[in-house]
Each structure stands twice: as C-alpha cells, then as structure tokens.
Coordinates of C-alpha atoms and ligand atoms in Angstrom, one line a residue:
X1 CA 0.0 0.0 0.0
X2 CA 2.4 2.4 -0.8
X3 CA 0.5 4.0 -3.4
X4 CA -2.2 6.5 -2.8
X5 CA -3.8 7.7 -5.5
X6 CA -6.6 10.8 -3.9
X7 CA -9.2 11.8 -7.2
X8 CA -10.4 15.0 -6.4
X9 CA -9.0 18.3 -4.8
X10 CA -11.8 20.2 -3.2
X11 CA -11.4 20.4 0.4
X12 CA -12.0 16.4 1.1
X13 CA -9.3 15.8 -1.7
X14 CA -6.7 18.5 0.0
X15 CA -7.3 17.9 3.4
X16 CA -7.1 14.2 3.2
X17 CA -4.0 14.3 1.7
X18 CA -2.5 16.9 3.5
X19 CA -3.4 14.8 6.6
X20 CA -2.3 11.4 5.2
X21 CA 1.2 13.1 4.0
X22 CA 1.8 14.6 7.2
X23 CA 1.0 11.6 9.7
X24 CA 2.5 8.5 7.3
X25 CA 5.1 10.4 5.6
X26 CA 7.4 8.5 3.7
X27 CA 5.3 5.3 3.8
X28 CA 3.2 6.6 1.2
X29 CA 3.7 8.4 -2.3
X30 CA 0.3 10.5 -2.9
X31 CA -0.6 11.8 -6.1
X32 CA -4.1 13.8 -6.1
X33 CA -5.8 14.4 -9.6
X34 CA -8.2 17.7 -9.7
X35 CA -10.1 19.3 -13.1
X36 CA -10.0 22.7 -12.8
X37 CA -12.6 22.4 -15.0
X38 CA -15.0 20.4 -13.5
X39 CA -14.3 22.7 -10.1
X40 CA -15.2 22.2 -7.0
X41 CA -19.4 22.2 -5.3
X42 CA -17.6 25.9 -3.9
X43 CA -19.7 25.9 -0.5
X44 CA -18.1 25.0 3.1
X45 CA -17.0 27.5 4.9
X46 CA -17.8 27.6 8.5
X47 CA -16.2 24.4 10.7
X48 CA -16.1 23.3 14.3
X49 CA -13.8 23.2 17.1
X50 CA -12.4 19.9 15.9
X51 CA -10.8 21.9 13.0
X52 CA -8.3 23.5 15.4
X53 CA -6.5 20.2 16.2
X54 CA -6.3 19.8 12.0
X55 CA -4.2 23.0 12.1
X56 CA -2.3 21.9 14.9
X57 CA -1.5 18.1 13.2
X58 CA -1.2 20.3 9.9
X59 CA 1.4 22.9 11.7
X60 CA -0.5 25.8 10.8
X61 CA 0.4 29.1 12.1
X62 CA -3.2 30.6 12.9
X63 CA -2.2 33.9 12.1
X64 CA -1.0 33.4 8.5
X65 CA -3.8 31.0 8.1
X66 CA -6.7 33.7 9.1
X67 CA -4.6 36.1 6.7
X68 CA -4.8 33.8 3.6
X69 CA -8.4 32.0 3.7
X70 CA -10.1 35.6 5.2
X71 CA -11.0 34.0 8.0
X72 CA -12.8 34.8 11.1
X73 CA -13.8 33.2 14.3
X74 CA -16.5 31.4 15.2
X75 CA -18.1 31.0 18.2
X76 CA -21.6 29.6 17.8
X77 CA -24.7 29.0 15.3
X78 CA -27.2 32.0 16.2
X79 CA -30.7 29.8 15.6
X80 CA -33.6 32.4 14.0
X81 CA -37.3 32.2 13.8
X82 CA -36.8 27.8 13.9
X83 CA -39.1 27.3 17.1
X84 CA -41.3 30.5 16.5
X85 CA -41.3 33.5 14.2
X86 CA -39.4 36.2 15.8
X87 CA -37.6 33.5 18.8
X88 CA -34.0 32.9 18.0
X89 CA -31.4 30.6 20.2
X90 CA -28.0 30.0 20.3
X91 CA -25.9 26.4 19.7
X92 CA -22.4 28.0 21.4
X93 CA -19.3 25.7 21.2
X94 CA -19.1 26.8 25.3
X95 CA -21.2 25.5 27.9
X96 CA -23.7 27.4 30.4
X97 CA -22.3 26.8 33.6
X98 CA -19.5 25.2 34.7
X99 CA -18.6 21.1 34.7
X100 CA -20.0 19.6 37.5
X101 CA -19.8 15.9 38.5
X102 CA -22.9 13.5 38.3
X103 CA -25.0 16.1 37.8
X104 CA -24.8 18.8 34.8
X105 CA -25.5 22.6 35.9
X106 CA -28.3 23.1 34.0
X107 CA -30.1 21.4 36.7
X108 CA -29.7 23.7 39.1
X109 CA -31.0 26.1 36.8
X110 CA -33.7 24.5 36.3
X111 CA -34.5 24.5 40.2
X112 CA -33.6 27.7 40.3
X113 CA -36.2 28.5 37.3
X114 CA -38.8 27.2 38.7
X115 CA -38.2 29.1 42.2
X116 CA -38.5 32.1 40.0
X117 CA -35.0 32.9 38.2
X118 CA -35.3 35.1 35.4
X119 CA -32.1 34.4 34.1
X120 CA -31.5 32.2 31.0
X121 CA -29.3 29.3 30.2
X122 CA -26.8 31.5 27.8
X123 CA -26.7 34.1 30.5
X124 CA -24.2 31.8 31.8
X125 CA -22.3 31.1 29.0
X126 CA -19.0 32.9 28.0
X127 CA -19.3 32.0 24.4
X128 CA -22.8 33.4 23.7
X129 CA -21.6 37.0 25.8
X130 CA -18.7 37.1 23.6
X131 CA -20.5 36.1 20.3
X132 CA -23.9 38.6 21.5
X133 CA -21.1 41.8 22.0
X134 CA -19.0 41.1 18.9
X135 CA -15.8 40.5 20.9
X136 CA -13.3 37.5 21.2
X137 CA -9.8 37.1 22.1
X138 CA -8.0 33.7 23.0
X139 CA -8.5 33.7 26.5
X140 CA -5.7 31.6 28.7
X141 CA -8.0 30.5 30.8
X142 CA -6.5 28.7 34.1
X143 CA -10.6 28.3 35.3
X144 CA -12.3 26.0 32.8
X145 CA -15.2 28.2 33.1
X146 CA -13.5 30.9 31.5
X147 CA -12.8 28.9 28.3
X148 CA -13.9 30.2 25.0
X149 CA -14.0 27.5 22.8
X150 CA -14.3 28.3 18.6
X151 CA -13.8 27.4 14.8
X152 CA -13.1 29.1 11.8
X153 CA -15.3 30.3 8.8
X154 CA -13.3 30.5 6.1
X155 CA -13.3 31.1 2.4
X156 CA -13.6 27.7 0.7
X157 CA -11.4 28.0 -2.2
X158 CA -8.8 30.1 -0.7
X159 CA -9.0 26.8 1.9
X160 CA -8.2 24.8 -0.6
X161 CA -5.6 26.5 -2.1
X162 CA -4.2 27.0 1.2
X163 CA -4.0 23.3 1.9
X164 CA -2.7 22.5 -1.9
X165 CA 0.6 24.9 -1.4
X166 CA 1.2 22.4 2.2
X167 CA 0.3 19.2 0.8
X168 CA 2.6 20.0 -2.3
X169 CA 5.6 21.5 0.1
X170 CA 5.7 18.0 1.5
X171 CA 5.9 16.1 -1.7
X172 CA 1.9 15.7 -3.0
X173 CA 2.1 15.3 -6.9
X174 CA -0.7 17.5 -8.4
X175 CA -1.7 16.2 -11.6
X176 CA -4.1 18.1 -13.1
X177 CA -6.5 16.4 -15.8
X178 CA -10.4 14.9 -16.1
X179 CA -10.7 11.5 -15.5
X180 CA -12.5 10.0 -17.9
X181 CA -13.2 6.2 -17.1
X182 CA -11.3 4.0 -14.6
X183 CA -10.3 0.8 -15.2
X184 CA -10.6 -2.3 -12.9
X185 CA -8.6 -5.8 -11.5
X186 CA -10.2 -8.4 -13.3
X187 CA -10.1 -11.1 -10.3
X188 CA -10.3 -8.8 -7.3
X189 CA -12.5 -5.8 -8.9
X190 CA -10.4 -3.7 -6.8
X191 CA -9.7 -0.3 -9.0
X192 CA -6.6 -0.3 -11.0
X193 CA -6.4 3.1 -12.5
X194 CA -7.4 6.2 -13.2
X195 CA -7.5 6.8 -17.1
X196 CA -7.0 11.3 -18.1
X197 CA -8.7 12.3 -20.9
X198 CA -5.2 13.2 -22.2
X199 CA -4.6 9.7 -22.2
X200 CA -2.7 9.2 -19.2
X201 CA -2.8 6.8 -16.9
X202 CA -2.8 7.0 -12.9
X203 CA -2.1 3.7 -11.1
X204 CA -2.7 3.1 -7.3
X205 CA -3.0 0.6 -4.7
X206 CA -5.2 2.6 -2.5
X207 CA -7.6 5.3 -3.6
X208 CA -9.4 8.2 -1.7
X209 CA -12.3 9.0 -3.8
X210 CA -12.9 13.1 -3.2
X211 CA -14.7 13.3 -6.6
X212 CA -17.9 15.3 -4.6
X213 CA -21.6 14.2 -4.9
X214 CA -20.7 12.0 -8.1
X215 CA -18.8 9.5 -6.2
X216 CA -17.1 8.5 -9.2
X217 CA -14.8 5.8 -7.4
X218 CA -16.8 4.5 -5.1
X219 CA -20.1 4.8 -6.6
X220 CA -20.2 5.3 -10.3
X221 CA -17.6 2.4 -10.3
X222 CA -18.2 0.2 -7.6
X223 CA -21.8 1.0 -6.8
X224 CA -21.0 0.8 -3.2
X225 CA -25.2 1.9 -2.5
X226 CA -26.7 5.1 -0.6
X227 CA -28.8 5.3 2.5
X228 CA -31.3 7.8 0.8
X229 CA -32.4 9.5 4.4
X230 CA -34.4 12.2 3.2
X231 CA -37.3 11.2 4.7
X232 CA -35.5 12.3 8.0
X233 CA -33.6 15.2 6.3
X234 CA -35.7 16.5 3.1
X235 CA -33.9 19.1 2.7
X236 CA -32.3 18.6 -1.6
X237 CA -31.6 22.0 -2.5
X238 CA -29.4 24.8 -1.9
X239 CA -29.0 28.3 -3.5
X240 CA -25.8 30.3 -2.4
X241 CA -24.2 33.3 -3.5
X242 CA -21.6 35.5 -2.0
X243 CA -22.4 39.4 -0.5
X244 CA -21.0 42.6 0.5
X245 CA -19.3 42.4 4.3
X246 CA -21.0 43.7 7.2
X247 CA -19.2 47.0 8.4
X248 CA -19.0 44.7 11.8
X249 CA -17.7 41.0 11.1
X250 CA -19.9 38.8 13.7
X251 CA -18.3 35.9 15.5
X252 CA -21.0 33.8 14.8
X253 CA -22.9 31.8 11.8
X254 CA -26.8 32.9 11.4
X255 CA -29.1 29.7 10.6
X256 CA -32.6 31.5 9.8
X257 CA -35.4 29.6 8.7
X258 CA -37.7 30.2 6.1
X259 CA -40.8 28.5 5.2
X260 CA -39.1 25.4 3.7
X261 CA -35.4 25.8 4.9
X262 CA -33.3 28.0 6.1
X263 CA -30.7 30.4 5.0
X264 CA -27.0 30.5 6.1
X265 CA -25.1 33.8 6.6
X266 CA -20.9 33.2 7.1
X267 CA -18.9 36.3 8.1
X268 CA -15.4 36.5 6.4
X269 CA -13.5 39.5 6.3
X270 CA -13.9 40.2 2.6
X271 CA -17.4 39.1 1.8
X272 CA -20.5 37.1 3.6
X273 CA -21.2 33.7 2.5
X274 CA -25.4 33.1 2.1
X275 CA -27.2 30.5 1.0
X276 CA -30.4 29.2 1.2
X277 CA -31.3 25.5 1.8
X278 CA -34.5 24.1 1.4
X279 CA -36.7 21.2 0.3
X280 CA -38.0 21.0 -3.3
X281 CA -41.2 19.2 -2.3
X282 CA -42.5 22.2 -0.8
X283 CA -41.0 25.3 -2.9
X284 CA -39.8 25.7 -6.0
X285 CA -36.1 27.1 -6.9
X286 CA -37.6 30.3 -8.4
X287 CA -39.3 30.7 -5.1
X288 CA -36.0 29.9 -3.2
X289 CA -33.8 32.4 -5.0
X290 CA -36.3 34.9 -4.4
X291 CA -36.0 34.1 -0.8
X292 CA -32.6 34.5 -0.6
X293 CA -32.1 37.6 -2.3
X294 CA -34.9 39.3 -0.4
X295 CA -33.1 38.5 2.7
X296 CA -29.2 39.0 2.0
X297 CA -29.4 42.5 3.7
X298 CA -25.9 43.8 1.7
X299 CA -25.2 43.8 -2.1
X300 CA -25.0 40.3 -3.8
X301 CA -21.1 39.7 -5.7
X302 CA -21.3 37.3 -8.3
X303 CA -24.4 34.5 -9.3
X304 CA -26.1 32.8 -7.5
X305 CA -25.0 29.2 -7.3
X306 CA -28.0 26.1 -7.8
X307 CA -26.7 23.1 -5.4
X308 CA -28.8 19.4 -5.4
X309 CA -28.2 17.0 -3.7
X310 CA -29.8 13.7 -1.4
X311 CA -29.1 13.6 2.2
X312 CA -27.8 10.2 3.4
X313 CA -24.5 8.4 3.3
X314 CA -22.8 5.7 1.7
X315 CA -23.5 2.5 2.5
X316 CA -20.1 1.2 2.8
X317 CA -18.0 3.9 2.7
X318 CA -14.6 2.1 2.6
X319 CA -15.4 -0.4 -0.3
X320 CA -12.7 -2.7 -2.0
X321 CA -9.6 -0.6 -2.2
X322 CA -11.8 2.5 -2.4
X323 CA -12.2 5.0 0.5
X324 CA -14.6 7.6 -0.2
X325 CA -14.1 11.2 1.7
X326 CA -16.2 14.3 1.9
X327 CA -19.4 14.7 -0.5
X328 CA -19.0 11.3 -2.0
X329 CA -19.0 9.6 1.1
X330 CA -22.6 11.3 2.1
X331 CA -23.8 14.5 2.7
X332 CA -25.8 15.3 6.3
X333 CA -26.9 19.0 4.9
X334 CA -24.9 22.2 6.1
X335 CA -27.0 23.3 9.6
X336 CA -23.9 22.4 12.1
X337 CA -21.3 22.6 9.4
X338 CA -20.1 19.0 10.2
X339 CA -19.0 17.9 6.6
X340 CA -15.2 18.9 6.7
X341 CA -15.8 17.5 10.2
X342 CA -16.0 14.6 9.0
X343 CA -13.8 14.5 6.4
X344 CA -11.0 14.9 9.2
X345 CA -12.3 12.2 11.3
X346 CA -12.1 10.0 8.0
X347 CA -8.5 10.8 7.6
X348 CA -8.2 9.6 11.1
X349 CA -10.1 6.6 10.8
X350 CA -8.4 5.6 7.5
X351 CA -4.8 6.5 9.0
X352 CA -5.9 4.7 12.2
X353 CA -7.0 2.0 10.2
X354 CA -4.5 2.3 7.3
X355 CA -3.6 -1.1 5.7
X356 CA 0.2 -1.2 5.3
X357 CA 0.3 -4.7 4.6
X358 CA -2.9 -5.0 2.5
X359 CA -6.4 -4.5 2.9
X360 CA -8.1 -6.5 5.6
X361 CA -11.9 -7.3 5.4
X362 CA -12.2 -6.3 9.4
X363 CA -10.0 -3.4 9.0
X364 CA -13.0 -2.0 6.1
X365 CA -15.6 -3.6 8.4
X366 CA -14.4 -2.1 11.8
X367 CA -14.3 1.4 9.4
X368 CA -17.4 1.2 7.8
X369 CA -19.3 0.5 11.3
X370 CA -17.5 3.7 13.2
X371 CA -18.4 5.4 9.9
X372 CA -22.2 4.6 10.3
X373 CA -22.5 5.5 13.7
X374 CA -20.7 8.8 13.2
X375 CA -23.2 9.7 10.3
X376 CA -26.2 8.4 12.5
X377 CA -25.5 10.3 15.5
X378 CA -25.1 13.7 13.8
X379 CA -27.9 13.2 11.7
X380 CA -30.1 12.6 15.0
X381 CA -28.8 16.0 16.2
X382 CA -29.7 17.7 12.8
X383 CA -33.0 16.1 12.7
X384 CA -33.6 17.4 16.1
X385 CA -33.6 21.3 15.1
X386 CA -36.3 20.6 13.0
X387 CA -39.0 17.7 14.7
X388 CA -39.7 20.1 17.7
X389 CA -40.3 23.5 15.8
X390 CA -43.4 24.9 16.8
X391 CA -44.3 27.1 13.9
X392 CA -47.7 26.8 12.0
X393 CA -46.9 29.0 9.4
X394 CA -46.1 26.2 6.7
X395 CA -46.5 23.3 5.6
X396 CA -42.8 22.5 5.7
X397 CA -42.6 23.1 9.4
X398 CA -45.9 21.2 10.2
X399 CA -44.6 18.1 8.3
X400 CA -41.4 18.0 9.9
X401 CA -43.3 17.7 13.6
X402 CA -44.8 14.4 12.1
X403 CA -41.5 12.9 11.2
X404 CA -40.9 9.3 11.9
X405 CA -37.9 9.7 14.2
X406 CA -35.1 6.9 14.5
X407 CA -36.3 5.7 18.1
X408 CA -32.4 6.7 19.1
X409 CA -33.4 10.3 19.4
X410 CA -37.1 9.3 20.6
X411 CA -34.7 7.7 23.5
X412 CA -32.5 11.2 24.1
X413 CA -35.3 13.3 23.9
X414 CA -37.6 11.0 26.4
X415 CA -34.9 11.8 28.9
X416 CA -34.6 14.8 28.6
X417 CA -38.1 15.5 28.6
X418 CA -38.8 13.5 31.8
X419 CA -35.9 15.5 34.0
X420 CA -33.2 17.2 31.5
X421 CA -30.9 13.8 31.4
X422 CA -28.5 13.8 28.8
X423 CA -27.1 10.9 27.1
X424 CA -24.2 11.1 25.0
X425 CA -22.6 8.0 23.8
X426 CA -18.5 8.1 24.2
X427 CA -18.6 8.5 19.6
X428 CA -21.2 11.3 19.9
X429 CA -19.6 14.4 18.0
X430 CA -22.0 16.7 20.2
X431 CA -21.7 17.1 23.6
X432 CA -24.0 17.0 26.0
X433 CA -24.0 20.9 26.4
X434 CA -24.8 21.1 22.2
X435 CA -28.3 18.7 23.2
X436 CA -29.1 21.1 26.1
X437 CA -29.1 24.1 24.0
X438 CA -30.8 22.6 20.5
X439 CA -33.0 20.5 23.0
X440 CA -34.4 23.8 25.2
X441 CA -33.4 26.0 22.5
X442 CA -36.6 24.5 20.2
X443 CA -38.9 24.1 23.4
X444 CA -38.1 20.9 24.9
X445 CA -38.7 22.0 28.3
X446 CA -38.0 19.1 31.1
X447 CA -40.7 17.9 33.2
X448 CA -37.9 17.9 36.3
X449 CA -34.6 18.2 37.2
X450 CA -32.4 15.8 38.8
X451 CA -32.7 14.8 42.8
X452 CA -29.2 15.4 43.2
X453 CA -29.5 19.1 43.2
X454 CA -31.7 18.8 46.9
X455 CA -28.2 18.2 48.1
X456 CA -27.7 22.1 47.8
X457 CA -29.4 24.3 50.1
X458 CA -31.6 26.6 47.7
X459 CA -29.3 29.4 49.5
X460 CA -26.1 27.8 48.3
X461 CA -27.7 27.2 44.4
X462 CA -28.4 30.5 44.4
X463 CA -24.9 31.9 45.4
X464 CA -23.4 29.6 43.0
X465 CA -25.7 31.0 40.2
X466 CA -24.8 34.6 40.7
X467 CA -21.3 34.0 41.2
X468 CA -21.4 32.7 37.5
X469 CA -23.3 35.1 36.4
X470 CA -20.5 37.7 37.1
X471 CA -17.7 35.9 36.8
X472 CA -18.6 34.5 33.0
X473 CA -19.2 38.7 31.9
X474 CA -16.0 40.2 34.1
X475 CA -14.2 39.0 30.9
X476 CA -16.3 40.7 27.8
X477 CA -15.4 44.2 29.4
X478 CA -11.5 43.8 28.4
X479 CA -12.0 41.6 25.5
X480 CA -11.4 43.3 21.5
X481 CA -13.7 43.2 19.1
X482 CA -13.6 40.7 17.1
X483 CA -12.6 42.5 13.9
X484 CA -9.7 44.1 16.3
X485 CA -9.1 40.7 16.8
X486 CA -9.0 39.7 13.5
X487 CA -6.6 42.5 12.5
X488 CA -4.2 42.2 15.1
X489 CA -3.7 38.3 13.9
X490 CA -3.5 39.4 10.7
X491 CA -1.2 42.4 11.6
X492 CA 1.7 39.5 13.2
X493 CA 1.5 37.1 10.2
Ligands
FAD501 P1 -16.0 19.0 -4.2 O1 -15.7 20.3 -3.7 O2 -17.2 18.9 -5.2 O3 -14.7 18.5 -5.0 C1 -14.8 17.5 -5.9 C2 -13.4 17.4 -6.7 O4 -13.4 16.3 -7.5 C3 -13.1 18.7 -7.5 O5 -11.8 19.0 -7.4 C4 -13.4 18.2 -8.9 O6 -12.7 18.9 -9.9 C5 -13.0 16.8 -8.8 N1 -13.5 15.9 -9.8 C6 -14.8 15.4 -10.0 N2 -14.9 14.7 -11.1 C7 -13.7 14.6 -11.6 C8 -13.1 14.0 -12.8 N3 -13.9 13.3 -13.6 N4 -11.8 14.2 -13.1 C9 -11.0 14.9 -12.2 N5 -11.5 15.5 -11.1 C10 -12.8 15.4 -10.8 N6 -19.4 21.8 5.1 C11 -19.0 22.3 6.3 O7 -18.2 21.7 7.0 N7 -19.5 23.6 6.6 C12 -20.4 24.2 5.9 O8 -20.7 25.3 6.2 C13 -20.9 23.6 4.7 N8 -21.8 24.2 3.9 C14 -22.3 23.5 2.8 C15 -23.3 24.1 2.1 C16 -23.8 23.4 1.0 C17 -25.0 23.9 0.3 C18 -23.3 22.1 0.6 C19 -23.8 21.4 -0.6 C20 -22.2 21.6 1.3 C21 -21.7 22.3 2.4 N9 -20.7 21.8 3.2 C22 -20.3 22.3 4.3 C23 -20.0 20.6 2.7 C24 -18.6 21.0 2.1 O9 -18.9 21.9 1.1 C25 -17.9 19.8 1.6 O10 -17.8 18.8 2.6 C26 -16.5 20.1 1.2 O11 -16.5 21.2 0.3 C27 -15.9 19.0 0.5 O12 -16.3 18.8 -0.8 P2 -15.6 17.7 -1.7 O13 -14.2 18.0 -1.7 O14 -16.0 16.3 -1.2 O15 -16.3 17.9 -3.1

C-alpha cells in the first residue's frame, strides 16, 4: 500500500492528503488528480472546534492562516425564527455553567427557574456573551469556566488552495487532468487506475475518492449503495451566493429559517457567505432564489449558485480498495457545518486503520461500522432542530413535527423530557451541552430536574448562580472586538 492515488482536490481531496502526507510520511507516495474544469461544489466555509486540532497536526500558524483563507472566528450558530417567528437561540461551542460531577448545571438552573430565576441558560455562558457583544480574544483561561471554545469560517477556495501549497511542500504530486473512465482488476474488482482524458494513466493501490456528490470511485464504479435519508432530512436544495461584508464582522454563523429551509449567513473578512437550503417538495427554486435575495441585507457579488443534492451516506463507505471522503461519502446538509468534520475524522479513521500490509476485510468492516454510527448520531442532532419547531406558518414546518424519528433520538429526547438527562454516547460528536441548548433552544422544556441538586441548600444554588453570572461577563469588558481581533492576527502574520 504504498501508493495512494486521492481523485479529487476540493477540500476532502486537499485535506485528506495533506493529513495522510503529514501523519504517514514517507510510507506513502500521494498523487491527487483535480479538473479545474470540473471545479469544485464551492460551498463549506464555517467548521467546528475539531478543526483546530487539524491546524495543529497540519502545523499551521493561525495567524497566516486567518490572513490567507479571510478568516474569522466562530463561536456559535445564532438559531432564528426555527421554534417560532421572531424566537431565536443559540448552539455556542461553550457551555452554560460550569462542569459539574454527576449532575450537569443546567439542573440547578432548572431548580432555580422554577423558584423564580429570570435568568437564562446562555446568560451563563462565556461563548454566547462574547458572540452577542461582537468580541473575542483567546483567552488563557486557568478556570475552565472561563474557556472560549471556537472554529473558523473560512473562504472555501482560498482553503483549498491553502492546503494545496502544504500538501505539495511536503511532496503531494498535483496532476491536473479529467478523468474519464477508470479501469478495474479483473479477479479482485479492486480499482486499478485512473484513465485522463489526455490519455494518461494513474495507477494506485489505494484510492481516496474526493470526486464530490458524483462519487465517481466508489459509486459510479463500484456501486458501493446510498442510505437515501431524506425522509428524516428532506432538505435537496441549496441556492448560495456571496455578498458585501458587514461593516462589523460577527463571531458567529446565522441559521434562519424560512418557510421550507433556512438560509446561512458566514462572516469572512472580505465578503459574507449566504445560502439558502430548502426542500424542493415544498417550494420551487424560483421561489427559493427569491427568498434569498430578499433576505441578503448587503449587495450580492457574483451568481447565485443552484446546489442538489440527497441527504444520506454511503452504504459502505470504505469499499474494496476505495475510500470515499467528503461529499461522496454522504452528505448530512450544512445546519452544524459537520462535513469537513467529517472529512478529518475520515483521515483519522483511515490512517488509524491504514492497511500497510494489505487491505483487511475487518480493518473495512471495523471502518465502515465507526463510519455509520458517526453519520447516524449527527444526523439525529440535525434532525432534532427541525421535529420540535413549533411554527404553523407552513407546511414544511408542520410536516417536519410528524416525522418518523429513528427511536435513538425518541430515546435522548424522552430523557430529557422526563428530568433534562443527557445521554451522549462516548462516539457522539455533540456534547451533552450542544443537546441542552438545540433540546431547550426548540422548546423541549423538562418535566424535572435531577434529585441530586436537593443536596444544595436553595441558599447555596443561588450563590453559586450569581457568582457565575458575574464571573462569566468580568471578561467581555477587556475583550477586543472581534474585527480588532481579527486584525491584530492578521497584523503579526
Ligand atoms: P467537491 O468540492 O465537489 O470537490 C470534488 C473534486 O473532484 C473537485 O476537485 C473536482 O474537480 C474533482 N472531480 C470530480 N470529477 C472529476 C473528474 N472526472 N476528473 C477529475 N477531477 C474530478 N461543510 C462544512 O463543514 N461547513 C459548511 O458550512 C458547509 N456548507 C455547505 C453548504 C452546502 C449547500 C453544501 C452542498 C455543502 C456544504 N458543506 C459544508 C460541505 C462541504 O462543502 C464539503 O464537505 C466540502 O466542500 C468537500 O467537498 P468535496 O471536496 O467532497 O467535493
């Protein structure tokens, strides 16, 4: 296996061989093979936490890397109008609270609530004061409940180019060319090569297949099968285009739903990222351009871009000695921007996994099982946002309180219900502070909370609450702005 051959160099092409080049080195000669004119789908720009530790296995210096992709920070997902009309929430990457053993804060505050506390859950949460006063700042927190955990939004193809120049400083070949048919082992079916329209020729012993929704690898050639969930996720249509910047660059991404979707906004320094996703069944892509533009609030750059796609995943995702990565691998829709998640926790997997000495059937088995799970947890968490709106204003939003829901999330959501427990399995991607705030965020208000807050004196839960109530704003007083922030970084690259 010494061979690795990636087909496609959008950001799942890039990344996973920037990753694979870093971590097994020499082991390993990768050539990637791109079409500039095919391009790339051109959407992806805000990330998660988890994308920090990329940088860091990547060696990225942040501030040269906020300087060449535009970037900015982000600190949450500001939810609009997706319970009611005119209610908004936020998903923070903090927590409210602080870490407490056995039993999570939030019960306390939920005590407290009901003995009359007007305060709300992201009143105690550092990440939604910084993200609500437009400041942020890396703070070196020696308390945990000072942290201020965030991700990056960044421009997509400067991403990509910025990955390209690594991945080829430490020996990726680029070969640029349209592949035009690939060609097969005749006993073993595995791929053998990857055939240019110029007539060349790319052999391999392993390849990633990064060709986007196509899948031409793994599912044009192998028909390696799609679990079509769309009757969980019905969202199949996405309209983006690019706009002026804000005059203030917010640390956060805006989800706002519309009648059948809901409409992205992505701060970067130079522009703002929008798009609109939404499900054809219930309006048509006139109607969803219209919707877009009539909501983009600063001047539209460029055309606006038509996406489809079908929400699901591949059904075995490593398949012979194919491994498909990013779009081709599935596609969960963009609401908590976990595709390039998942992209790096392929690498992982796969570099985890990687077969050295050949391809093992329980190395693809033991892959393609982590692999389900992964895509079947986050998709309960999307599905989530939408089964417990509350708006009547639609049919869109009526049909999605009627969904038939995988009894997994039935399960989280009876607990929570019954006195705000929150189960997380050890693979979940969320933790249990993302459930708590898309769980009461929507309207899922527990019945109880748990006995083991009696062990406080209501005296002693309400000191604790108003010492965090201070102590999580003493910070946003001395923080910068976060396009001070922003410039400062970009000012020491
Ligand atoms: P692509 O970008 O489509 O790249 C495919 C590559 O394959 C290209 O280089 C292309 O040229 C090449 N190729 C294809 N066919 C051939 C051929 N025959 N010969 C040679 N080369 C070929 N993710 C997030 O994490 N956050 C977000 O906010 C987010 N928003 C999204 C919004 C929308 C509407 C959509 C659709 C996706 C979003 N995603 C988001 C997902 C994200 O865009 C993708 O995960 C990411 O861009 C990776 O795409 P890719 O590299 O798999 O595919």
């Amino acid at each position: 296996m010494k061979r690795v051959v990636v087909a496609g160099g959008g950001t799942a092409g890039w990344l996973a061989a920037a990753l694979l080049k870093k971590v097994i080195g020499e082991a390993v000669n990768i050539t990637l093979v791109e079409s500039e004119a095919i391009g790339t789908v051109g959407v992806g720009e805000a990330t998660i936490p988890p994308i920090r530790l990329v940088n860091q296995v990547l060696g990225i210096d942040e501030a040269t890397f906020l300087r060449d992709t535009k970037a900015t920070i982000k600190l949450a997902i500001r939810f609009e109008n997706w319970k009611q009309q005119g209610q908004h929430y936020y998903h923070t990457f903090g927590a409210p609270g602080k870490s407490m053993a056995f039993c999570h804060f939030h019960h306390f505050w939920l005590k407290a609530r009901q003995q009359g506390l007007k305060h709300d859950l992201w009143d105690y949460d550092l990440n939604y004061l910084a993200a609500e006063a437009g400041k942020f700042a890396r703070i070196n927190a020696k308390d945990p409940v000072l942290e201020l955990p965030f991700a990056y939004h960044f421009d997509a193809s400067l991403y990509a180019q910025y990955l390209r120049k690594l991945s080829e400083g430490m020996g990726v070949r680029r070969v640029e060319g349209k592949i035009s048919h690939v060609s097969r082992h005749k006993l073993s079916g595995n791929v053998k090569a990857l055939h240019l329209e110029n007539g060349h020729a790319i052999d391999g012993d392993l390849f990633i297949d990064c060709t986007g929704f196509r899948g031409l690898l793994i599912n044009e050639t192998l028909g390696a099968g799609y679990d079509d969930w769309s009757h969980l996720l019905p969202c199949d249509s996405a309209i983006a285009v690019p706009s002026e910047r804000h005059e203030n660059t917010a640390p956060f991404t805006r989800s706002i739903a519309h009648d059948a979707g809901w409409q992205w906004r992505i701060p970067l320094q130079h522009r703002n990222g929008n798009g609109h996703v939404y499900s054809s069944r219930y309006i048509s892509d006139n109607q969803a351009h219209d919707t877009l533009m009539a909501n983009l609030d600063t001047k539209p750059l460029g055309d606006p871009k038509l996406i489809k796609f079908t929400t699901g995943r591949r059904r075995q995702q490593w398949y012979k000695n194919v491994v498909a990565v990013g779009l081709s691998s599935g596609f969960l829709e963009p609401l908590e921007s976990t595709s390039i998640h998942l992209i790096q926790s392929a690498i992982v997997r796969l570099i985890k996994l990687f077969p050295h000495q050949g391809i093992s059937d329980s190395a693809v088995a033991e892959y393609n099982a982590q692999s389900k799970v992964e895509f079947e947890q986050i998709r309960d968490f999307l599905v989530l946002h939408y089964c417990l709106n509350e708006r009547e204003d639609s049919d869109f939003w009526r049909d999605m309180r009627h969904l038939t829901l995988p009894d997994s999330l039935v399960h989280k959501m009876a607990l929570f219900k019954q006195n705000g427990n929150l189960v997380r399995e050890q693979s979940d991607l969320f933790l249990e502070s993302s459930w708590l705030q898309v769980m009461y965020g929507q309207g899922l208000v527990p019945e109880d909370y748990h006995g083991l807050t009696n062990s406080f004196s209501d005296e002693k839960t309400q000191a604790m609450l108003a010492s965090l109530y201070k102590i999580k704003r003493e910070p946003i007083a001395s923080l910068p702005t976060h396009d001070a922030y922003i410039q400062s970084m970009i000012d020491s690259a």
